[in-house]
């Protein structure tokens, strides 16, 4: 099974890396950037796991549920 986990800061959490990237984009000539959020993407290939187990791993290990949200996408 292959899965992709996307972890992003919750909308209410300040993302200083995203703010800095947005300012750099403006400085490089990309005008009109309203918001940049920086997160992480994790690809998992595993045999014998089920979706419930993967959600537990996402919640307990791959994300910090206090400040981050995650999205689990099963590819195959």
C-alpha positions as CSV (number, residue, x, y, z in Angstrom):
1,X,0.0,0.0,0.0
2,X,1.2,3.5,-0.8
3,X,-0.1,6.6,1.0
4,X,0.8,10.3,1.1
5,X,0.4,12.3,4.3
6,X,0.2,16.1,4.0
7,X,0.9,18.0,7.3
8,X,0.1,21.7,7.5
9,X,0.0,24.2,10.3
10,X,-3.6,24.8,11.5
11,X,-5.1,28.0,10.0
12,X,-5.0,29.8,13.3
13,X,-1.3,29.1,13.8
14,X,1.3,31.7,12.7
15,X,3.6,30.2,10.0
16,X,6.8,32.3,10.1
17,X,8.4,30.3,7.3
18,X,5.4,30.9,5.1
19,X,5.4,34.6,5.9
20,X,9.1,34.8,5.0
21,X,8.6,32.9,1.8
22,X,5.7,35.1,0.8
23,X,7.9,38.2,1.4
24,X,10.7,36.7,-0.7
25,X,8.3,35.9,-3.5
26,X,7.2,39.6,-3.5
27,X,10.8,40.7,-3.5
28,X,11.5,38.5,-6.5
29,X,8.7,40.1,-8.4
30,X,5.8,37.8,-7.8
31,X,3.1,40.4,-6.9
32,X,-0.2,39.6,-5.4
33,X,0.8,36.8,-3.1
34,X,-1.9,36.7,-0.4
35,X,-0.7,33.8,1.7
36,X,1.9,31.1,1.9
37,X,1.7,28.2,4.2
38,X,4.6,25.7,4.5
39,X,4.1,22.1,5.5
40,X,5.5,18.7,4.8
41,X,4.6,15.8,2.6
42,X,5.4,12.2,3.6
43,X,5.2,9.2,1.3
44,X,4.6,5.8,3.0
45,X,4.9,2.4,1.4
46,X,3.8,-0.4,3.7
47,X,2.6,-4.0,3.5
48,X,-0.2,-5.1,5.9
49,X,-1.4,-1.8,7.3
50,X,-5.0,-0.6,7.3
51,X,-6.3,2.9,7.1
52,X,-7.1,3.1,10.8
53,X,-3.5,2.2,11.7
54,X,-2.2,4.9,9.3
55,X,-4.4,7.5,10.8
56,X,-3.1,6.6,14.2
57,X,0.5,7.0,13.0
58,X,-0.3,10.3,11.4
59,X,-1.9,11.6,14.5
60,X,0.6,10.2,17.0
61,X,3.9,10.5,15.1
62,X,3.8,12.5,11.9
63,X,1.9,15.5,13.1
64,X,1.5,17.6,16.2
65,X,-2.3,17.7,16.6
66,X,-2.1,20.8,18.8
67,X,-0.7,23.0,16.0
68,X,-1.0,20.9,12.8
69,X,-3.7,19.2,10.6
70,X,-3.0,16.2,8.4
71,X,-4.6,14.7,5.3
72,X,-4.1,11.0,4.5
73,X,-4.4,10.0,0.9
74,X,-4.3,6.2,0.1
75,X,-2.9,5.8,-3.4
76,X,-2.9,2.0,-3.7
